[in-house]
Short mmCIF file of C-alpha atoms and ligand atoms in Angstrom, two decimals:
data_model
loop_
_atom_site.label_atom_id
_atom_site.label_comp_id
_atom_site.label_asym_id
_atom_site.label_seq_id
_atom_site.Cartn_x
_atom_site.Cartn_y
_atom_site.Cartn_z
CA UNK A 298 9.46 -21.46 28.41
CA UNK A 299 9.76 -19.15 25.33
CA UNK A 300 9.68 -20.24 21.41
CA UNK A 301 11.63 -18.00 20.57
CA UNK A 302 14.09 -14.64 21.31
CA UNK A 303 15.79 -12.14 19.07
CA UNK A 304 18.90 -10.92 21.00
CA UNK A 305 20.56 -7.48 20.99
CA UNK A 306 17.95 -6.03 18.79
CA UNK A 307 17.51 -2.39 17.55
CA UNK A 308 14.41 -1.01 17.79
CA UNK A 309 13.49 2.36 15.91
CA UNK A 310 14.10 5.88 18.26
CA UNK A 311 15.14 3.40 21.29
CA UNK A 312 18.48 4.03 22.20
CA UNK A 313 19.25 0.71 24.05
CA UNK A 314 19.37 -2.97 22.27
CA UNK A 315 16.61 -5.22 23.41
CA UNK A 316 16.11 -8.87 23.70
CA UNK A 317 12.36 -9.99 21.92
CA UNK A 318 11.13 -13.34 23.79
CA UNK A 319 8.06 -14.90 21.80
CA UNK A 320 5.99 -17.56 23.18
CA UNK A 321 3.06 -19.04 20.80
CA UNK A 322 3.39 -16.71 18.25
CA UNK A 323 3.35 -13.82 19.96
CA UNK A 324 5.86 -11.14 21.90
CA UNK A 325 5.80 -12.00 24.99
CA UNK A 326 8.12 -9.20 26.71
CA UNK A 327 10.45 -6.90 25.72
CA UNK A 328 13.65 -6.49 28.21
CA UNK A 329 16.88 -4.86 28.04
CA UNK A 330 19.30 -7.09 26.08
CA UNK A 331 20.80 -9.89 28.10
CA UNK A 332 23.67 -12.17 26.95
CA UNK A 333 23.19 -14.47 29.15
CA UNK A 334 21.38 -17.82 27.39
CA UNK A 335 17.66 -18.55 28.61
CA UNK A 336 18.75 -22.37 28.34
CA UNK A 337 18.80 -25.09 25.89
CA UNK A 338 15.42 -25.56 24.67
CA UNK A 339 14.50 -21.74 23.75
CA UNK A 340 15.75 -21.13 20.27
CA UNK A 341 17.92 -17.78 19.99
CA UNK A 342 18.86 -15.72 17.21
CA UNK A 343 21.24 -13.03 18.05
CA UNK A 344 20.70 -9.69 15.92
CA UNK A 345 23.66 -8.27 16.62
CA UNK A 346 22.27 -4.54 17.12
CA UNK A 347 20.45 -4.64 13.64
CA UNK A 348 17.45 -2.74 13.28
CA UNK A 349 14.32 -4.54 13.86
CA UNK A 350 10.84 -3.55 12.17
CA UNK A 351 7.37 -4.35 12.40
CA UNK A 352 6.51 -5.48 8.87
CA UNK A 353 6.66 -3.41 6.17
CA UNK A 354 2.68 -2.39 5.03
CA UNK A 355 2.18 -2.23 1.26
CA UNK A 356 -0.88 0.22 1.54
CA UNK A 357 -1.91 -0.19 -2.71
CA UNK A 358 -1.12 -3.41 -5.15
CA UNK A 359 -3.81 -4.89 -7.30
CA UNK A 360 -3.05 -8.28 -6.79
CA UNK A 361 -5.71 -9.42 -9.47
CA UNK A 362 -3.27 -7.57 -12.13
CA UNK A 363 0.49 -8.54 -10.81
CA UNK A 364 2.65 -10.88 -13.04
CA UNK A 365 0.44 -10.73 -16.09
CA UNK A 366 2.48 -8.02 -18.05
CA UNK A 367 2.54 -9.34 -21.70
CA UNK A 368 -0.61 -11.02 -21.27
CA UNK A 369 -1.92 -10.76 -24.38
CA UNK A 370 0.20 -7.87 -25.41
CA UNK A 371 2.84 -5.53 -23.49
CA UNK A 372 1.96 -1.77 -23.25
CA UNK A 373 3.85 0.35 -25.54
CA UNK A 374 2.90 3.50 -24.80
CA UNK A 375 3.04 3.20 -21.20
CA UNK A 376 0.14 5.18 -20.60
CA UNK A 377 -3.10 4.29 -18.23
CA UNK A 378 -5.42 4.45 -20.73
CA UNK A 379 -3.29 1.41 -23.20
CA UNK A 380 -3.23 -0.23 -19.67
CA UNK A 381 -6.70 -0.35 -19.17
CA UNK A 382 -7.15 -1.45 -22.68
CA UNK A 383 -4.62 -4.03 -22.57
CA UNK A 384 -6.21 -5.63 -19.02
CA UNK A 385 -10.29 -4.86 -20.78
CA UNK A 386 -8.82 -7.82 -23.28
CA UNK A 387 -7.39 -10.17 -20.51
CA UNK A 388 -9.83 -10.34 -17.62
CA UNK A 389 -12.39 -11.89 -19.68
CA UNK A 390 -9.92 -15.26 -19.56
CA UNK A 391 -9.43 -14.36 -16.09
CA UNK A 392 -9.67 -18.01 -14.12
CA UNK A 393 -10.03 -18.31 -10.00
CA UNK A 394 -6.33 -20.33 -10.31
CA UNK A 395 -4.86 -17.75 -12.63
CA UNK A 396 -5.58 -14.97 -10.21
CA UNK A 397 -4.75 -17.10 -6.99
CA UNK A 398 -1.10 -18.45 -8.56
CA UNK A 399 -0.32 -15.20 -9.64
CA UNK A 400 -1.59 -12.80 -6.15
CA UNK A 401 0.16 -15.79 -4.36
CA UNK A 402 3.40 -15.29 -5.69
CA UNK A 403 3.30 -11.47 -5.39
CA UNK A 404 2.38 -11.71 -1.54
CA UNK A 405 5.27 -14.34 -1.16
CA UNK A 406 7.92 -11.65 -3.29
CA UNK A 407 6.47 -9.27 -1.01
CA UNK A 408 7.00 -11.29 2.35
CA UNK A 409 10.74 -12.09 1.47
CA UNK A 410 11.19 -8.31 1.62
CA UNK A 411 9.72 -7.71 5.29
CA UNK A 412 5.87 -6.48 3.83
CA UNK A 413 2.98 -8.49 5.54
CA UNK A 414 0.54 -6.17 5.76
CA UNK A 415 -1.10 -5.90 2.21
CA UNK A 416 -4.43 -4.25 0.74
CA UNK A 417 -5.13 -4.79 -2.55
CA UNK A 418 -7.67 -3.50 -5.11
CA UNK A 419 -9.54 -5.70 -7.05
CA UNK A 420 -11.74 -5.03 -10.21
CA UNK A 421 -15.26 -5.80 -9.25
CA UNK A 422 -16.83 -4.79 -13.01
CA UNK A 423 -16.12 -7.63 -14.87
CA UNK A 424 -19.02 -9.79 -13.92
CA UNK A 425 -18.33 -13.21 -12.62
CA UNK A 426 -16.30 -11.67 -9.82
CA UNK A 427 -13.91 -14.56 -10.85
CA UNK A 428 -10.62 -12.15 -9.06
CA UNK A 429 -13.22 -11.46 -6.15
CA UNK A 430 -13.83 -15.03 -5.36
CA UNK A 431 -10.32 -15.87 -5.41
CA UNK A 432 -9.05 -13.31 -3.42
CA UNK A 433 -11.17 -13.76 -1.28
CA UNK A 434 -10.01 -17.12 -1.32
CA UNK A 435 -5.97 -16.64 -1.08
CA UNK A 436 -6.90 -13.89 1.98
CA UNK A 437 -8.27 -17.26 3.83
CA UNK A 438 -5.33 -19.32 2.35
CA UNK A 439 -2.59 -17.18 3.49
CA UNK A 440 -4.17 -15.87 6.88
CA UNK A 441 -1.11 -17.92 8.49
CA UNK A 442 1.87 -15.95 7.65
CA UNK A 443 0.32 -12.40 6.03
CA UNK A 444 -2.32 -10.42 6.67
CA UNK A 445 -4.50 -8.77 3.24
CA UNK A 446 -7.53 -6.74 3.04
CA UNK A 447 -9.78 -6.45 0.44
CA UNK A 448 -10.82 -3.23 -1.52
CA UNK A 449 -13.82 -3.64 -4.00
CA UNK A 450 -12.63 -1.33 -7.03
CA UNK A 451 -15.19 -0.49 -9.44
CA UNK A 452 -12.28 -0.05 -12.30
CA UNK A 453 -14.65 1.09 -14.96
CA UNK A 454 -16.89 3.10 -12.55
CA UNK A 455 -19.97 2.58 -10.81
CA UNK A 456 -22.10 4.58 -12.90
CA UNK A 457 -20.21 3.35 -16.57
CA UNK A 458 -22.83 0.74 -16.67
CA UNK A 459 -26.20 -0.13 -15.14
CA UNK A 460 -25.14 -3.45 -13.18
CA UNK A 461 -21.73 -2.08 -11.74
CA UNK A 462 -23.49 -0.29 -8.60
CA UNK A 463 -24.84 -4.03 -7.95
CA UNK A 464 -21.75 -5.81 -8.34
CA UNK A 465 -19.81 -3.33 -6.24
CA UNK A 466 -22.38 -4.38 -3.57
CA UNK A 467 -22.24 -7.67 -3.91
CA UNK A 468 -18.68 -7.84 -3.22
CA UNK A 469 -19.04 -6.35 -0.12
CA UNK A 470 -21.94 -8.94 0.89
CA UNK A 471 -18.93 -11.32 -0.15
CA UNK A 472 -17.02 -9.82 2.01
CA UNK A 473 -14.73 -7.69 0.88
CA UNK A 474 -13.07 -5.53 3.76
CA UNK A 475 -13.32 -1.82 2.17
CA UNK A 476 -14.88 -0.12 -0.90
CA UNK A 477 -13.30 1.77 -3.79
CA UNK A 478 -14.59 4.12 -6.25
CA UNK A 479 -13.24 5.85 -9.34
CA UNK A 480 -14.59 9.29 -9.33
CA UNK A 481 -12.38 10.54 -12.20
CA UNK A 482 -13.55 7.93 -14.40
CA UNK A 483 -17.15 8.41 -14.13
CA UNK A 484 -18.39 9.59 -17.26
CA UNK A 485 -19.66 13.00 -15.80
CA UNK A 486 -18.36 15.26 -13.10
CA UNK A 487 -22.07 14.45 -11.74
CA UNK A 488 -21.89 10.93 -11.51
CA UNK A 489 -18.08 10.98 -9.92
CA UNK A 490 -19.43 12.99 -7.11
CA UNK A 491 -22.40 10.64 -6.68
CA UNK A 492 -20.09 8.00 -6.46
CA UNK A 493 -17.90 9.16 -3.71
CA UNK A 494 -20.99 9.66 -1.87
CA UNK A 495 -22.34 6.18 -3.01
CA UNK A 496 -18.55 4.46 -1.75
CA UNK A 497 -19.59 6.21 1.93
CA UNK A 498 -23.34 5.05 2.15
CA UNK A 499 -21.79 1.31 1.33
CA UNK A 500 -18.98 1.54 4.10
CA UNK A 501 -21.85 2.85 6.62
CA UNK A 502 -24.03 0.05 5.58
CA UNK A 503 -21.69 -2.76 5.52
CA UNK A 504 -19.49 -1.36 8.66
CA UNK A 505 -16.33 -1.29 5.76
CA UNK A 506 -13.73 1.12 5.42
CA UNK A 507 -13.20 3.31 2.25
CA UNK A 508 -10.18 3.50 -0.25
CA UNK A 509 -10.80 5.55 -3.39
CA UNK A 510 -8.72 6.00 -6.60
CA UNK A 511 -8.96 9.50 -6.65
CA UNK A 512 -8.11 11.97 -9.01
CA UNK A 513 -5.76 10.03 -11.15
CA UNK A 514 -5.05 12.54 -13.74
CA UNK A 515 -2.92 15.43 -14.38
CA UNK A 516 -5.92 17.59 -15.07
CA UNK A 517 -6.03 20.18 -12.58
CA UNK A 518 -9.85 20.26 -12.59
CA UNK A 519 -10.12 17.08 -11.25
CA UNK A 520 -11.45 17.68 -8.04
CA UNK A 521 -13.08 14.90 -6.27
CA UNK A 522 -10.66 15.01 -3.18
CA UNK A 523 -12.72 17.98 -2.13
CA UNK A 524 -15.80 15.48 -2.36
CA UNK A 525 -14.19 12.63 -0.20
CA UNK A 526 -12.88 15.74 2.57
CA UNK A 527 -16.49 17.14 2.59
CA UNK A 528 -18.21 13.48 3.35
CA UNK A 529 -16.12 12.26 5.80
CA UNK A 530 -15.78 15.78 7.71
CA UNK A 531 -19.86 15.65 7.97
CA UNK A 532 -19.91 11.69 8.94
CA UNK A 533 -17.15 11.57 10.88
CA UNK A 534 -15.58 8.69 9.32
CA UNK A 535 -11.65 10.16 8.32
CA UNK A 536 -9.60 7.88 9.87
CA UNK A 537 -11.46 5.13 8.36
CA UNK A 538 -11.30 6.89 4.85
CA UNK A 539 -7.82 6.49 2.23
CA UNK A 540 -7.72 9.02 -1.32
CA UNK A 541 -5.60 6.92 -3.07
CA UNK A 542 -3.31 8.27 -5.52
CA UNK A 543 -4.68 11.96 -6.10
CA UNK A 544 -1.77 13.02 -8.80
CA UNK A 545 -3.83 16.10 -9.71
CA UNK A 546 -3.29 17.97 -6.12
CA UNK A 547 0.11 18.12 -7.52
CA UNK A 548 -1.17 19.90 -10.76
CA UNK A 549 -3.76 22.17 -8.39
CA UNK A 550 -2.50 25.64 -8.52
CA UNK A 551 -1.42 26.99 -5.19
CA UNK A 552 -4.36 28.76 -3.56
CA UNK A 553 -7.06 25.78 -4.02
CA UNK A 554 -3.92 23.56 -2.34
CA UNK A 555 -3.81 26.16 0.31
CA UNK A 556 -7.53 25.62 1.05
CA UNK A 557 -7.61 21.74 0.91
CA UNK A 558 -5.00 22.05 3.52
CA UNK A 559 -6.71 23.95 5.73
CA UNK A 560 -10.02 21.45 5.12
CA UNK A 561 -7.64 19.00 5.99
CA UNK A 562 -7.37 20.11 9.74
CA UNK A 563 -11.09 19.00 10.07
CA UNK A 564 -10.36 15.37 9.13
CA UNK A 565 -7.96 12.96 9.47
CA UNK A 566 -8.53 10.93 5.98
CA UNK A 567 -5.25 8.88 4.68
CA UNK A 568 -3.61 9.73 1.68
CA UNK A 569 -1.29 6.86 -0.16
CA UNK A 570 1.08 7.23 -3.12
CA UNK A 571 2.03 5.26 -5.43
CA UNK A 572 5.39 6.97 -6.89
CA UNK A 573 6.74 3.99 -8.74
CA UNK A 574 4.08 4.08 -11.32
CA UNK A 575 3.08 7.50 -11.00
CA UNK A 576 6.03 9.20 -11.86
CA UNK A 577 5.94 6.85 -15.35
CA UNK A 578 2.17 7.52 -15.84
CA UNK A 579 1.93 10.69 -15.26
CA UNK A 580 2.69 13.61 -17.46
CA UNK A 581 2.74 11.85 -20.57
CA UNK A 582 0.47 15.03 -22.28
CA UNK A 583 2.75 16.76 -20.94
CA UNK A 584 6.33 18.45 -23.47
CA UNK A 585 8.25 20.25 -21.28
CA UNK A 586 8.72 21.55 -18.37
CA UNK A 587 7.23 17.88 -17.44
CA UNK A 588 4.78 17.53 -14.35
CA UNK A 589 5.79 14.52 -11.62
CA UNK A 590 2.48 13.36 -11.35
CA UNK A 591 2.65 12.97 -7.72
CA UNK A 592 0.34 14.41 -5.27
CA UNK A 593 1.79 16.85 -2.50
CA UNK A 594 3.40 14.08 -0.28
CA UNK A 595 5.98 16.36 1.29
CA UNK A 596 3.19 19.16 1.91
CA UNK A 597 0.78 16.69 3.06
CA UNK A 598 3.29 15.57 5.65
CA UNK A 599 4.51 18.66 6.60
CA UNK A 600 0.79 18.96 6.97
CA UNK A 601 0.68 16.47 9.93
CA UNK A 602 -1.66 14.55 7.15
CA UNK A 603 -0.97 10.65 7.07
CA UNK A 604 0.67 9.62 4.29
CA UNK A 605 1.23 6.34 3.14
CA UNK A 606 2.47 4.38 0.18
CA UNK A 607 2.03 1.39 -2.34
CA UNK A 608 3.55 -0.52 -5.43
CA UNK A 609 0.25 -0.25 -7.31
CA UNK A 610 1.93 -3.02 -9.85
CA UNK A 611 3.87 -5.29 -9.77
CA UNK A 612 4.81 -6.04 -13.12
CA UNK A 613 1.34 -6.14 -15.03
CA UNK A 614 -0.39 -4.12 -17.84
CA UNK A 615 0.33 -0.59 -16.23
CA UNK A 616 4.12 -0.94 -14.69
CA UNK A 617 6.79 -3.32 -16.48
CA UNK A 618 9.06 -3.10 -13.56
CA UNK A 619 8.41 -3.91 -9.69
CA UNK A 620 10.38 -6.73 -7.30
CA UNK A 621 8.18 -6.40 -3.71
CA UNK A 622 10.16 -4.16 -2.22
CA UNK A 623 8.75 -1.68 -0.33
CA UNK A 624 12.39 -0.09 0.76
CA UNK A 625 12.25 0.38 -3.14
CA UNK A 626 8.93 2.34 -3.43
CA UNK A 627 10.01 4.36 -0.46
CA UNK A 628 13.64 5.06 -2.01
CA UNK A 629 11.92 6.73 -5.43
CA UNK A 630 9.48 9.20 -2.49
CA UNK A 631 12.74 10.55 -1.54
CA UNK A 632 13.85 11.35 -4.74
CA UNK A 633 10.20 11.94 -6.51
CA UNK A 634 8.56 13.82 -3.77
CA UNK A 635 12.17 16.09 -2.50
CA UNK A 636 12.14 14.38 0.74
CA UNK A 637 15.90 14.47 1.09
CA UNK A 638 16.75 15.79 4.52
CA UNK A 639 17.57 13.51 7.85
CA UNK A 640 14.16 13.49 9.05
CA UNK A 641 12.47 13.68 5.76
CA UNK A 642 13.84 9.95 5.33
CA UNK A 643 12.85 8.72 8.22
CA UNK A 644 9.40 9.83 7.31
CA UNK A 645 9.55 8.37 4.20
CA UNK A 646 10.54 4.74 6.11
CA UNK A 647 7.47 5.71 8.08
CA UNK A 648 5.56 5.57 5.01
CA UNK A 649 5.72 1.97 4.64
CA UNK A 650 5.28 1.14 8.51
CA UNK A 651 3.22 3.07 10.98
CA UNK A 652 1.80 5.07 8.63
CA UNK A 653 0.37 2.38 6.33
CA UNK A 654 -0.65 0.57 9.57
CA UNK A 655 -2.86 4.04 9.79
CA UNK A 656 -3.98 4.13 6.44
CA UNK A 657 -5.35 0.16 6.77
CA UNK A 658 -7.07 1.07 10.41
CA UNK A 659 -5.07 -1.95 11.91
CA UNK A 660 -5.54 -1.93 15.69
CA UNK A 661 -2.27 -4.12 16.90
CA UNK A 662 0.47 -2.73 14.60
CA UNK A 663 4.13 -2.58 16.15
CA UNK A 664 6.87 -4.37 18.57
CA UNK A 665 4.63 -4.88 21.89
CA UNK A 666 4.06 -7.20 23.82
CA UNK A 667 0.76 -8.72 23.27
CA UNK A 668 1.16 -8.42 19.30
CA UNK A 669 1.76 -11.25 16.87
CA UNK A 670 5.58 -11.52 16.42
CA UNK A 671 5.71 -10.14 12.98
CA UNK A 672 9.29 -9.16 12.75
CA UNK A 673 11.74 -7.67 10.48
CA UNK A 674 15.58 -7.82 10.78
CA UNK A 675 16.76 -5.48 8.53
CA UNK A 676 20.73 -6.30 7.68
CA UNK A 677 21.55 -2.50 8.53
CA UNK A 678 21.32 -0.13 11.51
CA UNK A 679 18.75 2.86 11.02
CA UNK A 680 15.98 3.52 8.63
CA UNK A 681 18.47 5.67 6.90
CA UNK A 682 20.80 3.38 5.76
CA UNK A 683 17.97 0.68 4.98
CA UNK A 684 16.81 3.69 2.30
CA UNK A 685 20.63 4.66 1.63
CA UNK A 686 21.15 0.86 0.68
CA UNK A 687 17.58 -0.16 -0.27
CA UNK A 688 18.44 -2.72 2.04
CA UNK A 689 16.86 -5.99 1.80
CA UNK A 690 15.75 -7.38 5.07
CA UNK A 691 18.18 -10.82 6.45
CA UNK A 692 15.14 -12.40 8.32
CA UNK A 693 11.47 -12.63 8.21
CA UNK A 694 9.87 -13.40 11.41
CA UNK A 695 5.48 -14.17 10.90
CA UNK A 696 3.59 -15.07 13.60
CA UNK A 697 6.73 -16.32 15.66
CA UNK A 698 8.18 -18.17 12.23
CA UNK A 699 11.07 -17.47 10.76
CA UNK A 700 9.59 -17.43 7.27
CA UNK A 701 12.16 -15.95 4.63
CA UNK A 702 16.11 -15.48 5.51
CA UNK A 703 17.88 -13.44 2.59
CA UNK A 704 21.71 -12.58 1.57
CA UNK A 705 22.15 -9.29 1.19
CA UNK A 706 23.78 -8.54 -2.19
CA UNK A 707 27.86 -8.47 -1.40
CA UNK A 708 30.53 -6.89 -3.72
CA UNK A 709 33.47 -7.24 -2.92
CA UNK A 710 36.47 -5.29 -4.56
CA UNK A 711 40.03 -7.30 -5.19
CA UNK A 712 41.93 -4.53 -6.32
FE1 FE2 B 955 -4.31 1.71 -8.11
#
């Protein structure tokens, strides 16, 4: 006897509707779509030929950050650098309950629209490790109904101050499930590539994976991508490996592209964007004609180079604006990055499925039997039209549960 099934669902690039019968949480088959009832005690939901997901993956938030816009001030100039200044005078008063209501709420905003797969950043410079502890905390908490993973981010750099290399290490004894790095903050071109290389001799020695900020700037001789190629091409390690961010490959002038491309072939490292907040934080030196401040997503892709993408904020210090939604933050890729043809949008969909299931090394991502019944009805048909209508999703299914049901917005004219 089943828990569960989903009739007359639509599964991506399958041409015939499907029936999904849980048991205990998880899919137990898959079978062409049968009308007839299983029988009174199995629960049914009929789909009606909507398009059903795996969850959405939100690749990049900093969860330590989200909902504390205005706290103490609001950021004027919309820069990064008033950001950083802005969160330098709150996470002093940073509290393990502050961090955990806040995160908790995010990840819940983020569940109602279909995302349960989440990594986040979190600052591991300010010395109590108060957002650590309590992330580390929530991950436990929430292990139920949405899966997170842990990046250490050294947000001032490792090499800033003497105790940050320590702290970054200690998070990782805490357990934190990848490290970060900030090679474009260092204070010296020297010490950023020393702490790329510092960010891989961690992940070796803790068995963690690797997600850098890199190259954050629109300075075109930022050029610590190069760095993070060159390591994991000699250890092996790509797939393991994220650059997150890296605005300036959009500012590098053609040839050097050309030849990071070609590097490219020799890994498979993960790339993730973060459009929402790039294309406002980026190019702000800039008069006119203004720069995007988005790495080569379309290139990269066109590259056969995984690309994947995240929120970055949700409405904290550095971006004012953000709901959850990462049908939203794949909507501004199509317009940001030029992706506007048929199959250009369906990669950008991609983005925030398979492809951040890449990017976070997850090993039982997708509709199969065998996998946790994680489950998204979307209220439309294709991944087109979910993008065309930045569609929110009418049913959350976690772990067999159905965990959020939404309305889709309705207008409706009465002329
Ligand atoms: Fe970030």
């Amino acid at each position: 006897m089943s828990d569960l099934i989903l009739r007359r669902c639509r599964i991506q690039d399958q041409p015939e509707l499907v029936d999904i019968v849980i048991q205990n949480g998880v899919i137990e088959r898959i079978a062409p779509s049968n009308k007839q009832s299983s029988g009174a005690d199995t629960a049914e939901i009929d789909v009606a030929g909507k398009l059903v997901t795996p969850p959405l993956v939100e690749s990049h938030i900093h969860l330590d950050s989200v909902l504390a816009a205005g706290q103490p001030r609001f950021n004027q100039s919309g820069t990064l650098f008033e950001g950083i200044q802005i969160w330098g005078e709150r996470k002093g008063s940073l509290t393990a309950e502050d961090v955990k209501r806040r995160a908790r709420e995010a990840l819940e905003l983020m569940a109602m629209h279909g995302v349960l797969y989440v990594r986040t950043h979190v600052d591991v410079t300010e010395p109590r490790l108060v957002a650590l502890d309590a992330l580390l905390e929530l991950r436990e908490e929430v292990r139920d109904w949405t899966t997170v993973q842990i990046v250490a981010f050294p947000q001032d750099g490792i090499y800033s101050r003497p105790e940050n290399d320590g702290l970054l290490e200690e998070a990782l004894r805490r357990g934190a499930d990848a490290v970060g790095g900030i090679p474009h903050y260092e204070l010296t071109r020297e010490d950023g590539v020393r702490s790329v290389i510092r960010a891989f001799e961690l992940a070796e020695k803790y068995d963690r994976l690797i997600d850098i900020h890199c190259d954050e700037v629109d300075d075109e001789q930022s050029r610590f991508i190069e760095v993070i190629i060159a390591e994991a091409i000699k250890r092996g390690s790509g797939e393991r490996v994220s650059a997150s961010h890296t605005t300036a490959f959009g500012s590098y002038n053609d040839a050097y592209a050309y030849k990071l491309l070609g590097f490219l072939r020799r890994t498979n490292i993960n790339f993730i964007a973060n459009p929402l907040i790039n294309i406002t934080l980026q190019g702000r030196m800039d008069t006119y004609p203004k720069r995007r401040g988005l790495t080569r997503i379309k290139e990269l892709w066109q590259n056969g180079v995984n690309v994947s993408l995240g929120q970055d904020c949700i409405y904290d210090p550095w971006y004012i604006l953000g709901t959850g939604s990462m049908i939203g933050v794949a909507y501004m890729t199509v317009h940001a990055a030029q992706m506007t043809g048929l199959q250009e949008i369906d990669a950008c969909f991609d983005m925030i499925g398979k492809n951040g299931a890449k990017s976070l090394h997850l090993q039982d991502y997708g509709i199969a039997p065998g996998n946790l019944a994680n489950l998204v009805v979307m209220g439309v048909e294709t991944p087109f039209e979910a993008l065309r209508y930045q569609a929110i999703p009418a049913m959350v299914i976690s772990r067999g549960k159905v965990i959020a049901r939404n309305q889709a917005a309705r207008m409706k004219f009465e002329g």
